[in-house]
């Protein structure tokens, strides 16, 4: 299992929460976080039913950070060679601990295993924090998409090539429920 750790965790001695696949029961929390952290001023399009559909979609990777509480999440659609990182958010109480970076690293490792060549992400052109975050991870500007957010606001599209870069290392162990009897 991917263990999320931070300097804060190490200093406090607290047990790090895992990154795991999103469960159907996470859909309402993820939808609310999307509404409050991402979709502010745009209307609410990632409602619980849409999030639930993404969780159940075999071409979508929906992951969360946290045991019983969703501290952060990432939803990415996988196509033949392109992944689209649709949503990434970390609860304000858990920011600046590396959770967003860990979620993206886990997603990128999964995308590379799936054979994807690139990952695309869009963010509001005014979201300087997101731009800096993705640039630090190696994403490059690919252009502005006018009216991307329901005609209300434009987006900056950024792209990361998975074939020409070293990606952050992620170790993964299948959850106990996935292991066969001989593995227990």
mmCIF file with all atom_site columns, C-alpha atoms in Angstrom:
data_model
loop_
_atom_site.group_PDB
_atom_site.id
_atom_site.type_symbol
_atom_site.label_atom_id
_atom_site.label_alt_id
_atom_site.label_comp_id
_atom_site.label_asym_id
_atom_site.label_entity_id
_atom_site.label_seq_id
_atom_site.pdbx_PDB_ins_code
_atom_site.Cartn_x
_atom_site.Cartn_y
_atom_site.Cartn_z
_atom_site.occupancy
_atom_site.B_iso_or_equiv
_atom_site.pdbx_formal_charge
_atom_site.auth_seq_id
_atom_site.auth_comp_id
_atom_site.auth_asym_id
_atom_site.auth_atom_id
_atom_site.pdbx_PDB_model_num
ATOM 1   C CA . UNK A 1 1   ? 0.000   0.000   0.000   1.00 0.00 ? 1   UNK A CA 1
ATOM 2   C CA . UNK A 1 2   ? 1.270   3.499   -0.767  1.00 0.00 ? 2   UNK A CA 1
ATOM 3   C CA . UNK A 1 3   ? 1.941   5.219   2.502   1.00 0.00 ? 3   UNK A CA 1
ATOM 4   C CA . UNK A 1 4   ? 1.651   8.982   2.484   1.00 0.00 ? 4   UNK A CA 1
ATOM 5   C CA . UNK A 1 5   ? 4.209   10.556  4.743   1.00 0.00 ? 5   UNK A CA 1
ATOM 6   C CA . UNK A 1 6   ? 5.287   14.106  5.395   1.00 0.00 ? 6   UNK A CA 1
ATOM 7   C CA . UNK A 1 7   ? 7.706   15.982  7.586   1.00 0.00 ? 7   UNK A CA 1
ATOM 8   C CA . UNK A 1 8   ? 4.758   16.878  9.826   1.00 0.00 ? 8   UNK A CA 1
ATOM 9   C CA . UNK A 1 9   ? 3.905   13.172  10.225  1.00 0.00 ? 9   UNK A CA 1
ATOM 10  C CA . UNK A 1 10  ? 7.493   12.279  11.008  1.00 0.00 ? 10  UNK A CA 1
ATOM 11  C CA . UNK A 1 11  ? 7.782   15.024  13.590  1.00 0.00 ? 11  UNK A CA 1
ATOM 12  C CA . UNK A 1 12  ? 4.465   14.228  15.249  1.00 0.00 ? 12  UNK A CA 1
ATOM 13  C CA . UNK A 1 13  ? 4.990   10.475  15.136  1.00 0.00 ? 13  UNK A CA 1
ATOM 14  C CA . UNK A 1 14  ? 1.503   10.012  13.660  1.00 0.00 ? 14  UNK A CA 1
ATOM 15  C CA . UNK A 1 15  ? 0.626   7.063   11.464  1.00 0.00 ? 15  UNK A CA 1
ATOM 16  C CA . UNK A 1 16  ? 0.427   8.059   7.797   1.00 0.00 ? 16  UNK A CA 1
ATOM 17  C CA . UNK A 1 17  ? -2.829  7.478   5.943   1.00 0.00 ? 17  UNK A CA 1
ATOM 18  C CA . UNK A 1 18  ? -2.820  5.373   2.780   1.00 0.00 ? 18  UNK A CA 1
ATOM 19  C CA . UNK A 1 19  ? -3.727  6.274   -0.755  1.00 0.00 ? 19  UNK A CA 1
ATOM 20  C CA . UNK A 1 20  ? -6.490  3.930   -1.829  1.00 0.00 ? 20  UNK A CA 1
ATOM 21  C CA . UNK A 1 21  ? -9.072  3.515   -4.548  1.00 0.00 ? 21  UNK A CA 1
ATOM 22  C CA . UNK A 1 22  ? -12.145 5.635   -3.930  1.00 0.00 ? 22  UNK A CA 1
ATOM 23  C CA . UNK A 1 23  ? -15.159 3.751   -2.609  1.00 0.00 ? 23  UNK A CA 1
ATOM 24  C CA . UNK A 1 24  ? -18.767 4.394   -3.555  1.00 0.00 ? 24  UNK A CA 1
ATOM 25  C CA . UNK A 1 25  ? -19.312 5.765   -0.047  1.00 0.00 ? 25  UNK A CA 1
ATOM 26  C CA . UNK A 1 26  ? -16.718 8.490   -0.757  1.00 0.00 ? 26  UNK A CA 1
ATOM 27  C CA . UNK A 1 27  ? -18.757 10.024  -3.599  1.00 0.00 ? 27  UNK A CA 1
ATOM 28  C CA . UNK A 1 28  ? -20.659 12.588  -1.519  1.00 0.00 ? 28  UNK A CA 1
ATOM 29  C CA . UNK A 1 29  ? -17.525 13.821  0.264   1.00 0.00 ? 29  UNK A CA 1
ATOM 30  C CA . UNK A 1 30  ? -15.577 14.044  -3.008  1.00 0.00 ? 30  UNK A CA 1
ATOM 31  C CA . UNK A 1 31  ? -18.457 15.921  -4.671  1.00 0.00 ? 31  UNK A CA 1
ATOM 32  C CA . UNK A 1 32  ? -18.661 18.419  -1.807  1.00 0.00 ? 32  UNK A CA 1
ATOM 33  C CA . UNK A 1 33  ? -14.909 18.946  -1.872  1.00 0.00 ? 33  UNK A CA 1
ATOM 34  C CA . UNK A 1 34  ? -15.083 19.542  -5.627  1.00 0.00 ? 34  UNK A CA 1
ATOM 35  C CA . UNK A 1 35  ? -17.887 22.068  -5.161  1.00 0.00 ? 35  UNK A CA 1
ATOM 36  C CA . UNK A 1 36  ? -16.110 23.897  -2.327  1.00 0.00 ? 36  UNK A CA 1
ATOM 37  C CA . UNK A 1 37  ? -12.472 23.689  -3.451  1.00 0.00 ? 37  UNK A CA 1
ATOM 38  C CA . UNK A 1 38  ? -12.588 23.564  -7.272  1.00 0.00 ? 38  UNK A CA 1
ATOM 39  C CA . UNK A 1 39  ? -15.935 24.620  -8.708  1.00 0.00 ? 39  UNK A CA 1
ATOM 40  C CA . UNK A 1 40  ? -16.511 27.777  -6.649  1.00 0.00 ? 40  UNK A CA 1
ATOM 41  C CA . UNK A 1 41  ? -18.341 30.353  -8.773  1.00 0.00 ? 41  UNK A CA 1
ATOM 42  C CA . UNK A 1 42  ? -18.862 27.962  -11.682 1.00 0.00 ? 42  UNK A CA 1
ATOM 43  C CA . UNK A 1 43  ? -21.904 25.996  -10.619 1.00 0.00 ? 43  UNK A CA 1
ATOM 44  C CA . UNK A 1 44  ? -21.702 22.457  -9.313  1.00 0.00 ? 44  UNK A CA 1
ATOM 45  C CA . UNK A 1 45  ? -21.167 19.840  -12.038 1.00 0.00 ? 45  UNK A CA 1
ATOM 46  C CA . UNK A 1 46  ? -19.344 17.102  -10.082 1.00 0.00 ? 46  UNK A CA 1
ATOM 47  C CA . UNK A 1 47  ? -22.341 16.126  -7.967  1.00 0.00 ? 47  UNK A CA 1
ATOM 48  C CA . UNK A 1 48  ? -22.396 12.839  -6.020  1.00 0.00 ? 48  UNK A CA 1
ATOM 49  C CA . UNK A 1 49  ? -23.974 10.848  -8.896  1.00 0.00 ? 49  UNK A CA 1
ATOM 50  C CA . UNK A 1 50  ? -21.316 12.007  -11.370 1.00 0.00 ? 50  UNK A CA 1
ATOM 51  C CA . UNK A 1 51  ? -18.537 11.191  -8.914  1.00 0.00 ? 51  UNK A CA 1
ATOM 52  C CA . UNK A 1 52  ? -20.133 7.781   -8.286  1.00 0.00 ? 52  UNK A CA 1
ATOM 53  C CA . UNK A 1 53  ? -20.128 7.168   -12.044 1.00 0.00 ? 53  UNK A CA 1
ATOM 54  C CA . UNK A 1 54  ? -16.422 8.021   -12.187 1.00 0.00 ? 54  UNK A CA 1
ATOM 55  C CA . UNK A 1 55  ? -15.650 5.681   -9.292  1.00 0.00 ? 55  UNK A CA 1
ATOM 56  C CA . UNK A 1 56  ? -17.450 2.839   -11.089 1.00 0.00 ? 56  UNK A CA 1
ATOM 57  C CA . UNK A 1 57  ? -16.016 3.605   -14.555 1.00 0.00 ? 57  UNK A CA 1
ATOM 58  C CA . UNK A 1 58  ? -13.298 1.081   -15.506 1.00 0.00 ? 58  UNK A CA 1
ATOM 59  C CA . UNK A 1 59  ? -11.516 3.780   -17.560 1.00 0.00 ? 59  UNK A CA 1
ATOM 60  C CA . UNK A 1 60  ? -11.302 6.183   -14.637 1.00 0.00 ? 60  UNK A CA 1
ATOM 61  C CA . UNK A 1 61  ? -8.882  6.128   -11.739 1.00 0.00 ? 61  UNK A CA 1
ATOM 62  C CA . UNK A 1 62  ? -10.430 7.635   -8.621  1.00 0.00 ? 62  UNK A CA 1
ATOM 63  C CA . UNK A 1 63  ? -8.153  7.634   -5.593  1.00 0.00 ? 63  UNK A CA 1
ATOM 64  C CA . UNK A 1 64  ? -8.326  9.193   -2.160  1.00 0.00 ? 64  UNK A CA 1
ATOM 65  C CA . UNK A 1 65  ? -5.891  9.879   0.630   1.00 0.00 ? 65  UNK A CA 1
ATOM 66  C CA . UNK A 1 66  ? -7.128  8.826   4.032   1.00 0.00 ? 66  UNK A CA 1
ATOM 67  C CA . UNK A 1 67  ? -8.457  5.900   6.030   1.00 0.00 ? 67  UNK A CA 1
ATOM 68  C CA . UNK A 1 68  ? -12.024 6.758   7.002   1.00 0.00 ? 68  UNK A CA 1
ATOM 69  C CA . UNK A 1 69  ? -11.860 10.453  6.154   1.00 0.00 ? 69  UNK A CA 1
ATOM 70  C CA . UNK A 1 70  ? -11.166 11.749  2.634   1.00 0.00 ? 70  UNK A CA 1
ATOM 71  C CA . UNK A 1 71  ? -8.270  14.151  3.110   1.00 0.00 ? 71  UNK A CA 1
ATOM 72  C CA . UNK A 1 72  ? -7.688  14.553  -0.621  1.00 0.00 ? 72  UNK A CA 1
ATOM 73  C CA . UNK A 1 73  ? -8.672  12.945  -3.904  1.00 0.00 ? 73  UNK A CA 1
ATOM 74  C CA . UNK A 1 74  ? -7.744  12.656  -7.574  1.00 0.00 ? 74  UNK A CA 1
ATOM 75  C CA . UNK A 1 75  ? -9.978  11.631  -10.491 1.00 0.00 ? 75  UNK A CA 1
ATOM 76  C CA . UNK A 1 76  ? -8.335  10.865  -13.839 1.00 0.00 ? 76  UNK A CA 1
ATOM 77  C CA . UNK A 1 77  ? -9.876  9.446   -17.011 1.00 0.00 ? 77  UNK A CA 1
ATOM 78  C CA . UNK A 1 78  ? -7.657  7.092   -19.004 1.00 0.00 ? 78  UNK A CA 1
ATOM 79  C CA . UNK A 1 79  ? -8.038  6.893   -22.790 1.00 0.00 ? 79  UNK A CA 1
ATOM 80  C CA . UNK A 1 80  ? -5.876  4.986   -25.268 1.00 0.00 ? 80  UNK A CA 1
ATOM 81  C CA . UNK A 1 81  ? -2.722  7.078   -24.798 1.00 0.00 ? 81  UNK A CA 1
ATOM 82  C CA . UNK A 1 82  ? -3.919  10.186  -22.972 1.00 0.00 ? 82  UNK A CA 1
ATOM 83  C CA . UNK A 1 83  ? -4.991  10.651  -19.395 1.00 0.00 ? 83  UNK A CA 1
ATOM 84  C CA . UNK A 1 84  ? -7.093  13.601  -18.311 1.00 0.00 ? 84  UNK A CA 1
ATOM 85  C CA . UNK A 1 85  ? -6.674  14.656  -14.698 1.00 0.00 ? 85  UNK A CA 1
ATOM 86  C CA . UNK A 1 86  ? -10.179 16.011  -14.109 1.00 0.00 ? 86  UNK A CA 1
ATOM 87  C CA . UNK A 1 87  ? -10.111 16.770  -10.398 1.00 0.00 ? 87  UNK A CA 1
ATOM 88  C CA . UNK A 1 88  ? -7.495  17.056  -7.681  1.00 0.00 ? 88  UNK A CA 1
ATOM 89  C CA . UNK A 1 89  ? -8.203  18.566  -4.291  1.00 0.00 ? 89  UNK A CA 1
ATOM 90  C CA . UNK A 1 90  ? -6.879  18.396  -0.758  1.00 0.00 ? 90  UNK A CA 1
ATOM 91  C CA . UNK A 1 91  ? -9.011  19.401  2.217   1.00 0.00 ? 91  UNK A CA 1
ATOM 92  C CA . UNK A 1 92  ? -7.776  22.759  3.565   1.00 0.00 ? 92  UNK A CA 1
ATOM 93  C CA . UNK A 1 93  ? -6.992  21.153  6.947   1.00 0.00 ? 93  UNK A CA 1
ATOM 94  C CA . UNK A 1 94  ? -4.453  18.795  5.306   1.00 0.00 ? 94  UNK A CA 1
ATOM 95  C CA . UNK A 1 95  ? -2.707  21.096  2.834   1.00 0.00 ? 95  UNK A CA 1
ATOM 96  C CA . UNK A 1 96  ? 1.026   21.779  2.692   1.00 0.00 ? 96  UNK A CA 1
ATOM 97  C CA . UNK A 1 97  ? 1.826   18.199  3.749   1.00 0.00 ? 97  UNK A CA 1
ATOM 98  C CA . UNK A 1 98  ? 2.562   16.745  0.314   1.00 0.00 ? 98  UNK A CA 1
ATOM 99  C CA . UNK A 1 99  ? -0.790  14.967  -0.120  1.00 0.00 ? 99  UNK A CA 1
ATOM 100 C CA . UNK A 1 100 ? -1.480  16.478  -3.548  1.00 0.00 ? 100 UNK A CA 1
ATOM 101 C CA . UNK A 1 101 ? 1.981   15.513  -4.759  1.00 0.00 ? 101 UNK A CA 1
ATOM 102 C CA . UNK A 1 102 ? 1.496   11.954  -3.445  1.00 0.00 ? 102 UNK A CA 1
ATOM 103 C CA . UNK A 1 103 ? -1.889  11.604  -5.139  1.00 0.00 ? 103 UNK A CA 1
ATOM 104 C CA . UNK A 1 104 ? -0.424  12.796  -8.451  1.00 0.00 ? 104 UNK A CA 1
ATOM 105 C CA . UNK A 1 105 ? 2.591   10.479  -8.100  1.00 0.00 ? 105 UNK A CA 1
ATOM 106 C CA . UNK A 1 106 ? 0.288   7.480   -7.524  1.00 0.00 ? 106 UNK A CA 1
ATOM 107 C CA . UNK A 1 107 ? -1.866  8.489   -10.502 1.00 0.00 ? 107 UNK A CA 1
ATOM 108 C CA . UNK A 1 108 ? 1.188   8.964   -12.753 1.00 0.00 ? 108 UNK A CA 1
ATOM 109 C CA . UNK A 1 109 ? 2.562   5.546   -11.826 1.00 0.00 ? 109 UNK A CA 1
ATOM 110 C CA . UNK A 1 110 ? -0.828  4.000   -12.647 1.00 0.00 ? 110 UNK A CA 1
ATOM 111 C CA . UNK A 1 111 ? -0.985  5.896   -15.952 1.00 0.00 ? 111 UNK A CA 1
ATOM 112 C CA . UNK A 1 112 ? 2.454   4.725   -16.953 1.00 0.00 ? 112 UNK A CA 1
ATOM 113 C CA . UNK A 1 113 ? 1.550   1.089   -16.157 1.00 0.00 ? 113 UNK A CA 1
ATOM 114 C CA . UNK A 1 114 ? -1.601  1.543   -18.276 1.00 0.00 ? 114 UNK A CA 1
ATOM 115 C CA . UNK A 1 115 ? 0.598   2.607   -21.206 1.00 0.00 ? 115 UNK A CA 1
ATOM 116 C CA . UNK A 1 116 ? -0.464  6.239   -21.387 1.00 0.00 ? 116 UNK A CA 1
ATOM 117 C CA . UNK A 1 117 ? 1.831   8.675   -23.172 1.00 0.00 ? 117 UNK A CA 1
ATOM 118 C CA . UNK A 1 118 ? 0.631   11.961  -21.692 1.00 0.00 ? 118 UNK A CA 1
ATOM 119 C CA . UNK A 1 119 ? -1.462  13.450  -18.925 1.00 0.00 ? 119 UNK A CA 1
ATOM 120 C CA . UNK A 1 120 ? -3.471  16.631  -19.510 1.00 0.00 ? 120 UNK A CA 1
ATOM 121 C CA . UNK A 1 121 ? -4.850  18.910  -16.818 1.00 0.00 ? 121 UNK A CA 1
ATOM 122 C CA . UNK A 1 122 ? -6.729  22.191  -16.955 1.00 0.00 ? 122 UNK A CA 1
ATOM 123 C CA . UNK A 1 123 ? -6.983  24.859  -14.298 1.00 0.00 ? 123 UNK A CA 1
ATOM 124 C CA . UNK A 1 124 ? -8.348  28.371  -14.104 1.00 0.00 ? 124 UNK A CA 1
ATOM 125 C CA . UNK A 1 125 ? -5.930  30.810  -15.682 1.00 0.00 ? 125 UNK A CA 1
ATOM 126 C CA . UNK A 1 126 ? -6.083  32.772  -12.424 1.00 0.00 ? 126 UNK A CA 1
ATOM 127 C CA . UNK A 1 127 ? -5.086  29.780  -10.259 1.00 0.00 ? 127 UNK A CA 1
ATOM 128 C CA . UNK A 1 128 ? -1.405  30.589  -9.786  1.00 0.00 ? 128 UNK A CA 1
ATOM 129 C CA . UNK A 1 129 ? -1.012  28.048  -6.970  1.00 0.00 ? 129 UNK A CA 1
ATOM 130 C CA . UNK A 1 130 ? -2.135  25.168  -9.213  1.00 0.00 ? 130 UNK A CA 1
ATOM 131 C CA . UNK A 1 131 ? 0.072   26.392  -12.060 1.00 0.00 ? 131 UNK A CA 1
ATOM 132 C CA . UNK A 1 132 ? 3.136   26.417  -9.791  1.00 0.00 ? 132 UNK A CA 1
ATOM 133 C CA . UNK A 1 133 ? 2.207   23.003  -8.346  1.00 0.00 ? 133 UNK A CA 1
ATOM 134 C CA . UNK A 1 134 ? 1.943   21.314  -11.752 1.00 0.00 ? 134 UNK A CA 1
ATOM 135 C CA . UNK A 1 135 ? 5.051   23.046  -13.114 1.00 0.00 ? 135 UNK A CA 1
ATOM 136 C CA . UNK A 1 136 ? 7.010   21.724  -10.131 1.00 0.00 ? 136 UNK A CA 1
ATOM 137 C CA . UNK A 1 137 ? 5.855   18.225  -11.140 1.00 0.00 ? 137 UNK A CA 1
ATOM 138 C CA . UNK A 1 138 ? 7.112   18.689  -14.712 1.00 0.00 ? 138 UNK A CA 1
ATOM 139 C CA . UNK A 1 139 ? 3.895   19.710  -16.472 1.00 0.00 ? 139 UNK A CA 1
ATOM 140 C CA . UNK A 1 140 ? 4.311   22.246  -19.273 1.00 0.00 ? 140 UNK A CA 1
ATOM 141 C CA . UNK A 1 141 ? 1.923   24.900  -20.581 1.00 0.00 ? 141 UNK A CA 1
ATOM 142 C CA . UNK A 1 142 ? 0.060   23.732  -23.689 1.00 0.00 ? 142 UNK A CA 1
ATOM 143 C CA . UNK A 1 143 ? -2.247  26.698  -24.240 1.00 0.00 ? 143 UNK A CA 1
ATOM 144 C CA . UNK A 1 144 ? -5.319  28.524  -23.032 1.00 0.00 ? 144 UNK A CA 1
ATOM 145 C CA . UNK A 1 145 ? -8.783  27.074  -23.650 1.00 0.00 ? 145 UNK A CA 1
ATOM 146 C CA . UNK A 1 146 ? -11.211 29.997  -23.906 1.00 0.00 ? 146 UNK A CA 1
ATOM 147 C CA . UNK A 1 147 ? -14.496 29.521  -22.048 1.00 0.00 ? 147 UNK A CA 1
ATOM 148 C CA . UNK A 1 148 ? -13.486 26.068  -20.778 1.00 0.00 ? 148 UNK A CA 1
ATOM 149 C CA . UNK A 1 149 ? -15.494 26.396  -17.581 1.00 0.00 ? 149 UNK A CA 1
ATOM 150 C CA . UNK A 1 150 ? -19.078 26.569  -18.901 1.00 0.00 ? 150 UNK A CA 1
ATOM 151 C CA . UNK A 1 151 ? -18.243 29.646  -20.942 1.00 0.00 ? 151 UNK A CA 1
ATOM 152 C CA . UNK A 1 152 ? -17.620 31.562  -17.719 1.00 0.00 ? 152 UNK A CA 1
ATOM 153 C CA . UNK A 1 153 ? -13.874 31.289  -17.393 1.00 0.00 ? 153 UNK A CA 1
ATOM 154 C CA . UNK A 1 154 ? -10.884 30.208  -19.471 1.00 0.00 ? 154 UNK A CA 1
ATOM 155 C CA . UNK A 1 155 ? -8.474  27.454  -18.505 1.00 0.00 ? 155 UNK A CA 1
ATOM 156 C CA . UNK A 1 156 ? -4.772  26.884  -18.876 1.00 0.00 ? 156 UNK A CA 1
ATOM 157 C CA . UNK A 1 157 ? -4.058  23.409  -20.232 1.00 0.00 ? 157 UNK A CA 1
ATOM 158 C CA . UNK A 1 158 ? -0.844  21.769  -19.045 1.00 0.00 ? 158 UNK A CA 1
ATOM 159 C CA . UNK A 1 159 ? 0.633   18.503  -20.309 1.00 0.00 ? 159 UNK A CA 1
ATOM 160 C CA . UNK A 1 160 ? 3.119   15.985  -18.936 1.00 0.00 ? 160 UNK A CA 1
ATOM 161 C CA . UNK A 1 161 ? 4.811   13.417  -21.166 1.00 0.00 ? 161 UNK A CA 1
ATOM 162 C CA . UNK A 1 162 ? 5.109   10.062  -19.420 1.00 0.00 ? 162 UNK A CA 1
ATOM 163 C CA . UNK A 1 163 ? 7.498   8.532   -21.918 1.00 0.00 ? 163 UNK A CA 1
ATOM 164 C CA . UNK A 1 164 ? 10.419  10.899  -21.680 1.00 0.00 ? 164 UNK A CA 1
ATOM 165 C CA . UNK A 1 165 ? 10.658  11.560  -17.960 1.00 0.00 ? 165 UNK A CA 1
ATOM 166 C CA . UNK A 1 166 ? 11.565  9.856   -14.777 1.00 0.00 ? 166 UNK A CA 1
ATOM 167 C CA . UNK A 1 167 ? 8.479   9.830   -12.599 1.00 0.00 ? 167 UNK A CA 1
ATOM 168 C CA . UNK A 1 168 ? 8.305   9.896   -8.821  1.00 0.00 ? 168 UNK A CA 1
ATOM 169 C CA . UNK A 1 169 ? 8.770   6.426   -7.406  1.00 0.00 ? 169 UNK A CA 1
ATOM 170 C CA . UNK A 1 170 ? 5.687   4.824   -5.892  1.00 0.00 ? 170 UNK A CA 1
ATOM 171 C CA . UNK A 1 171 ? 5.594   1.466   -4.180  1.00 0.00 ? 171 UNK A CA 1
ATOM 172 C CA . UNK A 1 172 ? 2.345   -0.438  -4.159  1.00 0.00 ? 172 UNK A CA 1
ATOM 173 C CA . UNK A 1 173 ? 1.088   -3.534  -2.439  1.00 0.00 ? 173 UNK A CA 1
ATOM 174 C CA . UNK A 1 174 ? -2.401  -4.888  -3.168  1.00 0.00 ? 174 UNK A CA 1
ATOM 175 C CA . UNK A 1 175 ? -4.963  -4.536  -0.384  1.00 0.00 ? 175 UNK A CA 1
ATOM 176 C CA . UNK A 1 176 ? -5.542  -7.682  1.666   1.00 0.00 ? 176 UNK A CA 1
ATOM 177 C CA . UNK A 1 177 ? -8.928  -8.207  -0.008  1.00 0.00 ? 177 UNK A CA 1
ATOM 178 C CA . UNK A 1 178 ? -7.167  -8.597  -3.385  1.00 0.00 ? 178 UNK A CA 1
ATOM 179 C CA . UNK A 1 179 ? -4.673  -11.207 -2.260  1.00 0.00 ? 179 UNK A CA 1
ATOM 180 C CA . UNK A 1 180 ? -5.241  -14.902 -2.628  1.00 0.00 ? 180 UNK A CA 1
ATOM 181 C CA . UNK A 1 181 ? -5.313  -17.268 0.376   1.00 0.00 ? 181 UNK A CA 1
ATOM 182 C CA . UNK A 1 182 ? -1.647  -18.144 -0.149  1.00 0.00 ? 182 UNK A CA 1
ATOM 183 C CA . UNK A 1 183 ? -0.665  -14.492 0.260   1.00 0.00 ? 183 UNK A CA 1
ATOM 184 C CA . UNK A 1 184 ? -2.154  -13.966 3.742   1.00 0.00 ? 184 UNK A CA 1
#
